[in-house]
PDB file of C-alpha atoms in Angstrom:
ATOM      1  CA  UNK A  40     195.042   8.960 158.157  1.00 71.00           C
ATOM      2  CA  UNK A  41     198.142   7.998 159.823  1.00 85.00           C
ATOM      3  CA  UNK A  42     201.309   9.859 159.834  1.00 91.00           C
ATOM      4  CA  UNK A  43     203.212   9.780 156.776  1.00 94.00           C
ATOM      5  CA  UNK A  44     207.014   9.852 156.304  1.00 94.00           C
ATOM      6  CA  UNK A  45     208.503  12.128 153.567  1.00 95.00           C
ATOM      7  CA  UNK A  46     211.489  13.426 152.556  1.00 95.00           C
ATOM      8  CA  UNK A  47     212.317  16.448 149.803  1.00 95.00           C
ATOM      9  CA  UNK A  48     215.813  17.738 149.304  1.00 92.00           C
ATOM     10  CA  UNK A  49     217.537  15.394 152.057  1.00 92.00           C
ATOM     11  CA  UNK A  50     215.098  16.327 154.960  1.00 94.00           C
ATOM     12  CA  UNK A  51     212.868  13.979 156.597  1.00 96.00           C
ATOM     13  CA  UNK A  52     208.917  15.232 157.268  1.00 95.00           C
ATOM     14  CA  UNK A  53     206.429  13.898 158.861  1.00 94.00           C
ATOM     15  CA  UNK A  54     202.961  14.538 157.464  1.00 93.00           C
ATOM     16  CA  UNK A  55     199.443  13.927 157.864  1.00 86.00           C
ATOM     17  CA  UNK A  56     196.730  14.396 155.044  1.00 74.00           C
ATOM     18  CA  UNK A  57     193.745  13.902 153.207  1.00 72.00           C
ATOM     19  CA  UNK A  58     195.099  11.416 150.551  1.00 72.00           C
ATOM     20  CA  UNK A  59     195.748   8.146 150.851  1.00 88.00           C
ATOM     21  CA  UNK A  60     199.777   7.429 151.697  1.00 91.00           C
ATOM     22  CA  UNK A  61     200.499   6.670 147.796  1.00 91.00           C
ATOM     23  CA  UNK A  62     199.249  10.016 146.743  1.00 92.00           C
ATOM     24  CA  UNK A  63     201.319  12.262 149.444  1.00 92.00           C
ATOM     25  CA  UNK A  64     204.077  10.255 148.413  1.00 94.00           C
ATOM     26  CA  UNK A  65     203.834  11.065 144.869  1.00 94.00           C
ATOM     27  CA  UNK A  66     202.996  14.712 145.925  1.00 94.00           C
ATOM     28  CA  UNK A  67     206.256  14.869 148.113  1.00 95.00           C
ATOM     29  CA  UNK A  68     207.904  13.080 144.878  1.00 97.00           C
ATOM     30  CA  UNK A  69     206.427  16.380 143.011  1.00 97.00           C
ATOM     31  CA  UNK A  70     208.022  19.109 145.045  1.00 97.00           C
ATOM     32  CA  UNK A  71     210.791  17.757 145.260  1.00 96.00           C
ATOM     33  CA  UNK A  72     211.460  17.539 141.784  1.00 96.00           C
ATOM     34  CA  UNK A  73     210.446  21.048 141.327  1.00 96.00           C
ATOM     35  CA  UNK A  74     212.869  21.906 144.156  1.00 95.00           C
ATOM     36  CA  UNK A  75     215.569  20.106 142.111  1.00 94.00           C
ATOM     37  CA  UNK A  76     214.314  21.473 138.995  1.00 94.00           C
ATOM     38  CA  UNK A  77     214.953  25.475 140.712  1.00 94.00           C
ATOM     39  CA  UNK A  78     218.402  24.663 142.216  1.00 92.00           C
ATOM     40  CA  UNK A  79     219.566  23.349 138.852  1.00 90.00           C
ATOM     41  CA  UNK A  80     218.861  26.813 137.341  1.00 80.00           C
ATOM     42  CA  UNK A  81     219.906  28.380 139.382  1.00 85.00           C
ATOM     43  CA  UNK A  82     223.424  28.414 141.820  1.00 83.00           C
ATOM     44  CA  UNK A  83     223.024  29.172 145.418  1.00 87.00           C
ATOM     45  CA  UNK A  84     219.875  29.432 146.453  1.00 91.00           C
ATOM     46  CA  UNK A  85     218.951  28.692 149.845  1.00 92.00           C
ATOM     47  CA  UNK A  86     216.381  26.021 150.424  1.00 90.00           C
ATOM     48  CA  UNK A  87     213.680  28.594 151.462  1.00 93.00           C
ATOM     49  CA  UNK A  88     214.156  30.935 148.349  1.00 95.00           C
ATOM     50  CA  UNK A  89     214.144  27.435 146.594  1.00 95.00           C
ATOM     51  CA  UNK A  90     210.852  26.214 148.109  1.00 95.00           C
ATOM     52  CA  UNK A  91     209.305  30.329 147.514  1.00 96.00           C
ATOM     53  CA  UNK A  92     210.279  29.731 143.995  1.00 96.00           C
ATOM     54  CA  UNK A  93     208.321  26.064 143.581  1.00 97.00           C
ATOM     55  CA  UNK A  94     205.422  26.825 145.561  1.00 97.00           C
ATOM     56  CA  UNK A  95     204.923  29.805 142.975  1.00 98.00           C
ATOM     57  CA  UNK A  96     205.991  27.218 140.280  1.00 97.00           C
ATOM     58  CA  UNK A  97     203.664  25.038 140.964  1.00 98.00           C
ATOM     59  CA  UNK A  98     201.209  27.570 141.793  1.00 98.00           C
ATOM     60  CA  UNK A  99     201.106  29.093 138.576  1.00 98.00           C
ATOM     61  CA  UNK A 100     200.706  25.567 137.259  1.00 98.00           C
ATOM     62  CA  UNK A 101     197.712  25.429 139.332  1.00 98.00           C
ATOM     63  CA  UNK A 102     196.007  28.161 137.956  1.00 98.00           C
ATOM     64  CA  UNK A 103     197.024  27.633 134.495  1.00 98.00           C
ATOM     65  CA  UNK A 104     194.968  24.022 135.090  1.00 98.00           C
ATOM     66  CA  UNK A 105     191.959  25.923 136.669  1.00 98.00           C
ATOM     67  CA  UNK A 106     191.861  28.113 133.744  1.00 98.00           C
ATOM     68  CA  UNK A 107     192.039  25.590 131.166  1.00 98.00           C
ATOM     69  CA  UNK A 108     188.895  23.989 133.098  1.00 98.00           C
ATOM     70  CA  UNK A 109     187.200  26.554 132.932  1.00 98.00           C
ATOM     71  CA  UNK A 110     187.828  26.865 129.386  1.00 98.00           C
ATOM     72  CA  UNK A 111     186.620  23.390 128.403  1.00 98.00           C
ATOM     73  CA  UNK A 112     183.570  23.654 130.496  1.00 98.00           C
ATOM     74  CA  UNK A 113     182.493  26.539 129.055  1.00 98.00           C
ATOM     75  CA  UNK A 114     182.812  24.910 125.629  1.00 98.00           C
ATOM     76  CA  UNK A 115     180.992  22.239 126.873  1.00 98.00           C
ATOM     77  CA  UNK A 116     178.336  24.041 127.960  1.00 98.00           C
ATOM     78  CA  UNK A 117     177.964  26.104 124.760  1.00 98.00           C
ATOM     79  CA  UNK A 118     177.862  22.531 123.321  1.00 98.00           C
ATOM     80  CA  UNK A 119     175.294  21.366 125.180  1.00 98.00           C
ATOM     81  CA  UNK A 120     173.264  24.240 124.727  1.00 97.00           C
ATOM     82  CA  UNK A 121     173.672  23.920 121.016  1.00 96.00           C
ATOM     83  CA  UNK A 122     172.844  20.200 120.955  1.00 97.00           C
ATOM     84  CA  UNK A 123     169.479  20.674 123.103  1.00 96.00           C
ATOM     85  CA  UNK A 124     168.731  23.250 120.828  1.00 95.00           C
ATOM     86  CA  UNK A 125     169.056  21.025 117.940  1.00 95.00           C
ATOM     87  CA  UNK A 126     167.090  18.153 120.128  1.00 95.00           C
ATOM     88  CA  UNK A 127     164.297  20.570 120.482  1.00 91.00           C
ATOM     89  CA  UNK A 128     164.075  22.122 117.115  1.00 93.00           C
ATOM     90  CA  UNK A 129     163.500  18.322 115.789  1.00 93.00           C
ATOM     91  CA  UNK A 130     161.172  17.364 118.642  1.00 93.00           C
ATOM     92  CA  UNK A 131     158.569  20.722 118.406  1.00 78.00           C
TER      93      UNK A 131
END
């Protein structure tokens, strides 16, 4: 992938990555808005403590997702159990 031009809180960054340009546009979009998100609740932060406190923001948004995956396919799984079950009780 080419080099891709970003920029989050005023600064310009130059990036390369998996995803297609769209998507590390919309990702740069996404910490950015976090970043913004942080400074507005708080006064005087400095850009790193403001990036520490997004990247564990988002973070914990991360695993909150991963959790709920798991979650879902483990009902799905207890589902599927039940409804082969139910297949093979009316087969045999």
């Amino acid at each position: 992938m080419e080099p891709v031009r970003i920029r989050i809180r005023g600064h310009e960054y130059i990036v390369r990555g998996g995803e297609n340009e769209g998507d590390v546009h919309r990702i740069a979009e996404y910490v950015n808005n976090k970043m913004e998100e942080i400074q507005e609740g708080t006064e005087g932060l400095s850009d790193k403590k403001t990036a520490i406190l997004a990247a564990l923001n988002i973070a914990g948004e991360y695993f909150q997702l991963l959790k709920e995956r798991d979650e879902l396919l483990a009902k799905i799984r207890l589902r599927t159990e039940s409804l082969i079950g139910n297949i093979d009780s009316a087969i045999g």
